[in-house]
Short mmCIF file of N, CA and C in Angstrom, two decimals:
data_model
loop_
_atom_site.label_atom_id
_atom_site.label_comp_id
_atom_site.label_asym_id
_atom_site.label_seq_id
_atom_site.Cartn_x
_atom_site.Cartn_y
_atom_site.Cartn_z
N GLN E 163 -141.05 64.30 -34.45
CA GLN E 163 -140.36 65.36 -34.85
C GLN E 163 -140.87 66.93 -34.25
N VAL E 164 -140.23 67.92 -34.56
CA VAL E 164 -140.33 68.70 -33.61
C VAL E 164 -140.21 70.25 -34.70
N GLN E 165 -140.43 71.68 -34.91
CA GLN E 165 -140.72 72.10 -35.54
C GLN E 165 -140.62 73.62 -34.49
N LEU E 166 -139.50 74.26 -35.26
CA LEU E 166 -138.95 75.36 -34.09
C LEU E 166 -138.98 76.62 -35.09
N VAL E 167 -139.74 77.61 -34.75
CA VAL E 167 -139.63 79.08 -35.23
C VAL E 167 -138.97 79.84 -34.23
N GLU E 168 -137.95 80.73 -35.30
CA GLU E 168 -137.16 81.49 -34.23
C GLU E 168 -137.65 83.49 -34.54
N SER E 169 -137.58 83.81 -33.25
CA SER E 169 -138.18 85.33 -33.65
C SER E 169 -137.52 86.27 -32.95
N GLY E 170 -137.18 87.32 -33.22
CA GLY E 170 -136.50 88.00 -32.50
C GLY E 170 -135.02 89.31 -32.89
N GLY E 171 -134.92 88.50 -33.74
CA GLY E 171 -133.67 89.10 -34.31
C GLY E 171 -133.78 90.51 -34.61
N GLY E 172 -132.58 91.07 -35.25
CA GLY E 172 -133.00 92.78 -35.81
C GLY E 172 -131.34 93.30 -35.63
N LEU E 173 -131.44 94.44 -35.69
CA LEU E 173 -130.34 95.15 -35.96
C LEU E 173 -130.14 96.45 -34.69
N VAL E 174 -129.20 96.21 -33.90
CA VAL E 174 -129.00 96.91 -32.30
C VAL E 174 -127.59 97.44 -32.40
N GLN E 175 -127.04 98.62 -31.79
CA GLN E 175 -126.01 99.10 -31.97
C GLN E 175 -125.40 98.37 -30.23
N ALA E 176 -123.43 98.22 -30.65
CA ALA E 176 -123.16 97.82 -29.62
C ALA E 176 -123.86 98.28 -28.32
N GLY E 177 -123.67 97.59 -27.35
CA GLY E 177 -123.74 97.35 -25.98
C GLY E 177 -125.23 97.47 -25.65
N GLY E 178 -126.16 96.97 -26.76
CA GLY E 178 -127.66 96.70 -26.52
C GLY E 178 -128.60 95.44 -26.13
N SER E 179 -129.01 95.43 -26.09
CA SER E 179 -129.88 94.17 -25.68
C SER E 179 -130.77 93.84 -26.96
N LEU E 180 -131.24 92.13 -27.22
CA LEU E 180 -132.07 91.50 -27.70
C LEU E 180 -132.51 90.21 -27.51
N ARG E 181 -133.76 90.13 -27.44
CA ARG E 181 -133.94 88.72 -26.58
C ARG E 181 -134.60 88.08 -28.12
N LEU E 182 -134.02 86.82 -27.91
CA LEU E 182 -134.93 85.96 -28.97
C LEU E 182 -135.33 84.54 -28.54
N SER E 183 -136.95 84.59 -29.34
CA SER E 183 -137.49 83.76 -28.87
C SER E 183 -137.27 82.56 -29.89
N CYS E 184 -138.16 81.50 -29.21
CA CYS E 184 -138.12 79.87 -30.20
C CYS E 184 -139.25 79.06 -29.88
N ALA E 185 -140.28 78.84 -30.84
CA ALA E 185 -141.70 78.81 -30.59
C ALA E 185 -141.32 77.12 -30.77
N ALA E 186 -141.46 76.45 -29.92
CA ALA E 186 -141.35 74.62 -30.78
C ALA E 186 -142.76 73.73 -30.71
N SER E 187 -142.89 72.94 -31.89
CA SER E 187 -144.23 72.59 -31.56
C SER E 187 -144.18 70.61 -32.15
N GLY E 188 -145.23 69.74 -32.32
CA GLY E 188 -145.04 69.06 -32.75
C GLY E 188 -144.51 67.48 -32.21
N SER E 189 -144.18 67.69 -30.71
CA SER E 189 -143.47 66.77 -30.03
C SER E 189 -143.54 67.25 -28.45
N ILE E 190 -143.07 66.10 -27.57
CA ILE E 190 -142.76 66.40 -26.06
C ILE E 190 -141.93 67.59 -26.05
N PHE E 191 -142.24 68.61 -26.02
CA PHE E 191 -141.11 69.74 -25.82
C PHE E 191 -140.08 69.51 -24.50
N SER E 192 -140.51 69.10 -23.47
CA SER E 192 -139.81 69.27 -22.10
C SER E 192 -138.75 68.16 -21.84
N ILE E 193 -139.18 66.94 -23.18
CA ILE E 193 -138.18 65.92 -23.26
C ILE E 193 -136.90 66.41 -23.62
N TYR E 194 -137.00 67.78 -24.21
CA TYR E 194 -135.72 67.61 -25.63
C TYR E 194 -134.63 69.14 -25.04
N HIS E 195 -133.41 68.57 -25.02
CA HIS E 195 -132.94 69.46 -24.20
C HIS E 195 -132.66 70.63 -25.71
N MET E 196 -132.66 72.21 -25.35
CA MET E 196 -132.60 72.96 -26.19
C MET E 196 -131.46 73.83 -26.22
N ALA E 197 -131.02 74.48 -27.53
CA ALA E 197 -129.89 75.37 -27.52
C ALA E 197 -129.98 76.30 -28.40
N TRP E 198 -129.06 76.86 -28.58
CA TRP E 198 -129.16 78.29 -29.52
C TRP E 198 -127.93 78.09 -29.84
N TYR E 199 -127.47 78.01 -31.61
CA TYR E 199 -126.24 77.97 -32.20
C TYR E 199 -126.47 79.73 -33.45
N ARG E 200 -125.18 79.48 -33.54
CA ARG E 200 -125.20 80.66 -34.65
C ARG E 200 -123.69 80.37 -35.69
N GLN E 201 -124.32 80.98 -36.46
CA GLN E 201 -123.06 81.12 -37.41
C GLN E 201 -122.90 82.40 -38.05
N ASN E 202 -121.62 82.83 -39.00
CA ASN E 202 -121.52 83.30 -39.69
C ASN E 202 -121.46 82.73 -41.49
N PRO E 203 -121.36 83.22 -42.70
CA PRO E 203 -120.80 82.67 -43.46
C PRO E 203 -119.11 82.66 -43.52
N GLY E 204 -119.43 80.65 -44.28
CA GLY E 204 -118.03 80.76 -44.16
C GLY E 204 -117.14 79.81 -43.11
N LYS E 205 -117.96 80.31 -42.09
CA LYS E 205 -117.56 79.68 -40.39
C LYS E 205 -118.23 78.37 -40.11
N GLN E 206 -118.26 77.83 -39.11
CA GLN E 206 -118.92 76.76 -38.64
C GLN E 206 -119.87 77.06 -37.78
N ARG E 207 -120.54 76.48 -37.55
CA ARG E 207 -121.85 76.74 -36.49
C ARG E 207 -121.79 76.57 -35.14
N GLU E 208 -121.37 77.24 -34.74
CA GLU E 208 -121.00 76.89 -33.29
C GLU E 208 -122.41 77.01 -31.98
N LEU E 209 -122.18 76.41 -30.76
CA LEU E 209 -122.92 76.38 -29.71
C LEU E 209 -123.12 77.87 -28.77
N VAL E 210 -124.05 78.34 -28.74
CA VAL E 210 -123.72 79.78 -27.80
C VAL E 210 -124.35 79.58 -26.09
N ALA E 211 -125.44 78.59 -26.01
CA ALA E 211 -126.26 78.33 -25.17
C ALA E 211 -127.19 76.83 -25.18
N ARG E 212 -127.07 76.78 -24.05
CA ARG E 212 -128.04 75.09 -24.21
C ARG E 212 -128.51 75.07 -22.66
N VAL E 213 -129.64 74.65 -22.59
CA VAL E 213 -130.89 74.13 -21.55
C VAL E 213 -131.31 72.97 -21.75
N PHE E 214 -130.65 72.19 -20.84
CA PHE E 214 -130.99 70.64 -20.92
C PHE E 214 -132.41 70.62 -20.51
N SER E 215 -132.90 69.30 -20.51
CA SER E 215 -133.99 68.83 -20.30
C SER E 215 -134.64 69.31 -18.69
N ASP E 216 -133.34 69.09 -17.84
CA ASP E 216 -133.72 69.20 -16.37
C ASP E 216 -133.67 70.25 -15.68
N GLY E 217 -133.38 71.55 -17.06
CA GLY E 217 -133.21 72.62 -16.46
C GLY E 217 -131.72 73.60 -16.54
N ASN E 218 -130.69 72.50 -16.16
CA ASN E 218 -129.17 72.84 -15.85
C ASN E 218 -129.00 73.38 -17.74
N THR E 219 -127.97 74.57 -17.28
CA THR E 219 -127.69 75.54 -18.62
C THR E 219 -125.95 75.42 -18.54
N ASN E 220 -125.48 75.74 -20.18
CA ASN E 220 -124.20 75.86 -19.93
C ASN E 220 -124.06 76.91 -21.45
N TYR E 221 -122.93 77.44 -21.47
CA TYR E 221 -122.32 78.43 -22.22
C TYR E 221 -121.22 78.68 -23.05
N ALA E 222 -121.36 79.20 -24.33
CA ALA E 222 -119.79 79.07 -24.58
C ALA E 222 -119.25 80.39 -24.12
N ASP E 223 -117.84 80.25 -23.86
CA ASP E 223 -117.05 81.09 -23.14
C ASP E 223 -117.42 82.87 -23.34
N SER E 224 -117.40 82.73 -24.57
CA SER E 224 -117.51 84.29 -25.56
C SER E 224 -118.99 84.90 -24.70
N VAL E 225 -119.76 84.21 -24.18
CA VAL E 225 -120.97 85.06 -24.02
C VAL E 225 -121.60 84.51 -22.62
N LYS E 226 -120.45 83.89 -21.77
CA LYS E 226 -120.84 84.08 -20.00
C LYS E 226 -121.00 85.41 -19.59
N GLY E 227 -121.88 85.45 -19.05
CA GLY E 227 -122.13 86.64 -18.00
C GLY E 227 -122.82 87.71 -18.85
N ARG E 228 -123.28 87.55 -20.57
CA ARG E 228 -123.76 88.32 -20.93
C ARG E 228 -125.10 87.84 -21.58
N PHE E 229 -125.32 86.40 -22.17
CA PHE E 229 -126.56 85.93 -22.99
C PHE E 229 -127.14 84.86 -21.22
N THR E 230 -128.36 85.15 -21.43
CA THR E 230 -129.32 83.89 -20.50
C THR E 230 -130.19 82.92 -21.44
N ILE E 231 -129.98 82.18 -21.06
CA ILE E 231 -130.87 80.91 -21.82
C ILE E 231 -132.01 80.37 -21.02
N SER E 232 -133.19 80.55 -21.37
CA SER E 232 -134.34 79.80 -20.18
C SER E 232 -135.26 79.29 -21.56
N ARG E 233 -136.00 78.26 -20.67
CA ARG E 233 -137.06 77.63 -21.17
C ARG E 233 -138.44 77.72 -20.55
N ASP E 234 -139.80 77.31 -21.39
CA ASP E 234 -140.72 77.68 -20.54
C ASP E 234 -142.02 76.25 -21.28
N ASN E 235 -141.65 75.32 -20.51
CA ASN E 235 -142.28 74.29 -20.75
C ASN E 235 -143.70 74.13 -20.90
N ALA E 236 -144.24 75.42 -19.65
CA ALA E 236 -145.98 75.41 -20.43
C ALA E 236 -146.11 75.71 -21.72
N LYS E 237 -145.21 76.66 -22.45
CA LYS E 237 -145.66 77.99 -23.57
C LYS E 237 -144.84 76.82 -24.75
N ASN E 238 -144.06 75.61 -24.72
CA ASN E 238 -143.34 75.12 -25.53
C ASN E 238 -141.99 76.53 -26.21
N MET E 239 -141.61 76.78 -25.45
CA MET E 239 -140.67 78.15 -25.71
C MET E 239 -139.37 77.73 -25.15
N VAL E 240 -138.70 78.59 -26.08
CA VAL E 240 -137.10 78.66 -25.21
C VAL E 240 -136.67 80.01 -25.68
N TYR E 241 -135.61 81.05 -24.65
CA TYR E 241 -135.62 82.14 -25.13
C TYR E 241 -134.04 82.30 -25.12
N LEU E 242 -133.18 83.43 -25.44
CA LEU E 242 -132.20 83.93 -25.05
C LEU E 242 -132.42 85.34 -25.59
N GLN E 243 -131.94 85.46 -23.85
CA GLN E 243 -131.67 87.14 -23.33
C GLN E 243 -130.23 87.46 -23.62
N MET E 244 -129.99 88.51 -24.66
CA MET E 244 -128.75 88.81 -24.81
C MET E 244 -128.27 90.21 -24.26
N ASN E 245 -127.52 90.35 -23.73
CA ASN E 245 -127.07 92.03 -23.00
C ASN E 245 -125.66 92.26 -23.51
N SER E 246 -125.25 93.28 -22.90
CA SER E 246 -124.13 93.75 -23.76
C SER E 246 -123.50 93.28 -24.66
N LEU E 247 -124.52 93.36 -25.90
CA LEU E 247 -124.07 93.15 -27.92
C LEU E 247 -122.69 93.80 -28.01
N LYS E 248 -122.14 92.80 -28.80
CA LYS E 248 -120.88 93.00 -29.40
C LYS E 248 -120.75 92.97 -31.01
N PRO E 249 -120.08 93.32 -31.82
CA PRO E 249 -119.97 93.32 -32.93
C PRO E 249 -120.13 92.16 -33.43
N GLU E 250 -119.28 91.21 -32.89
CA GLU E 250 -118.76 89.86 -32.89
C GLU E 250 -120.12 89.22 -32.79
N ASP E 251 -120.99 89.46 -32.10
CA ASP E 251 -122.21 88.60 -31.87
C ASP E 251 -122.87 88.62 -32.93
N THR E 252 -122.62 89.14 -34.31
CA THR E 252 -123.66 89.34 -35.43
C THR E 252 -123.41 88.10 -35.57
N ALA E 253 -124.70 87.58 -36.31
CA ALA E 253 -124.74 85.89 -37.00
C ALA E 253 -126.28 85.75 -37.07
N VAL E 254 -126.31 84.57 -37.64
CA VAL E 254 -127.77 84.05 -37.65
C VAL E 254 -127.61 83.03 -36.85
N TYR E 255 -128.56 83.18 -35.96
CA TYR E 255 -128.96 82.51 -34.69
C TYR E 255 -129.84 81.62 -34.89
N TYR E 256 -130.13 80.18 -34.82
CA TYR E 256 -130.65 78.97 -34.74
C TYR E 256 -130.90 78.41 -33.32
N CYS E 257 -132.17 78.32 -33.61
CA CYS E 257 -132.50 77.34 -32.16
C CYS E 257 -132.80 75.93 -32.79
N ALA E 258 -132.25 74.89 -31.87
CA ALA E 258 -132.03 73.59 -32.06
C ALA E 258 -132.80 72.62 -30.57
N ALA E 259 -133.06 71.56 -31.14
CA ALA E 259 -134.13 70.24 -30.05
C ALA E 259 -133.11 69.69 -30.67
N LEU E 260 -132.92 68.85 -29.50
CA LEU E 260 -131.81 67.80 -29.44
C LEU E 260 -132.17 66.93 -28.47
N ARG E 261 -131.99 65.53 -29.17
CA ARG E 261 -132.43 64.07 -28.37
C ARG E 261 -131.77 63.11 -28.93
N LEU E 262 -132.40 61.96 -29.48
CA LEU E 262 -131.96 61.28 -30.28
C LEU E 262 -131.07 61.78 -32.07
N THR E 263 -131.91 62.82 -32.26
CA THR E 263 -131.44 63.53 -32.94
C THR E 263 -131.34 65.15 -33.05
N THR E 264 -131.03 66.12 -33.62
CA THR E 264 -131.11 67.64 -33.68
C THR E 264 -131.93 68.33 -34.79
N TYR E 265 -132.83 68.79 -34.20
CA TYR E 265 -133.76 69.41 -35.65
C TYR E 265 -133.34 70.91 -35.01
N TRP E 266 -133.58 71.65 -36.04
CA TRP E 266 -133.22 73.25 -36.56
C TRP E 266 -134.62 74.28 -36.79
N GLY E 267 -134.47 75.10 -36.36
CA GLY E 267 -134.98 76.23 -37.09
C GLY E 267 -134.22 76.78 -38.42
N GLN E 268 -134.97 77.99 -38.85
CA GLN E 268 -134.83 78.26 -40.06
C GLN E 268 -133.86 79.71 -39.73
N GLY E 269 -133.47 79.88 -38.09
CA GLY E 269 -132.63 81.03 -38.35
C GLY E 269 -133.10 82.49 -38.05
N THR E 270 -132.68 83.41 -37.56
CA THR E 270 -132.94 84.45 -37.32
C THR E 270 -131.46 85.69 -37.15
N GLN E 271 -131.70 86.64 -38.00
CA GLN E 271 -130.14 87.28 -37.99
C GLN E 271 -130.28 88.19 -36.85
N VAL E 272 -129.29 88.43 -36.30
CA VAL E 272 -128.53 89.69 -35.49
C VAL E 272 -127.36 90.33 -35.83
N THR E 273 -127.48 91.55 -36.22
CA THR E 273 -126.32 92.21 -36.45
C THR E 273 -126.47 93.54 -35.37
N VAL E 274 -125.16 93.79 -34.71
CA VAL E 274 -124.53 94.36 -33.72
C VAL E 274 -123.85 95.35 -34.71
N SER E 275 -123.76 96.58 -34.68
CA SER E 275 -122.97 97.93 -35.34
C SER E 275 -122.28 98.66 -34.30
N SER E 276 -121.46 98.72 -34.50
CA SER E 276 -120.30 99.15 -33.40
C SER E 276 -120.49 100.47 -33.82
#
């Protein structure tokens, strides 16, 4: 099992930046693919960015060029650097660990004001 704890959310003006962090514990972190998802009330949870166990990454089209996902296997951490934030980025952001099953954090709120 993997336990995930997100931090770093908050309120920011449009055009600003935030860095989300996710601390993982409980299993061999390096073998998991890690991802950030986001969700708004009444909407489906959507994939924002993913970093695979081999270090490769991919991004949703809506965040390409603005967001960067990274991982530090030595610290069991995954990060999401979010730049040039837009009001439509407002959501609860969830960290996920994926392998044979998916583990979720509790989420952190990101609010971007216009």
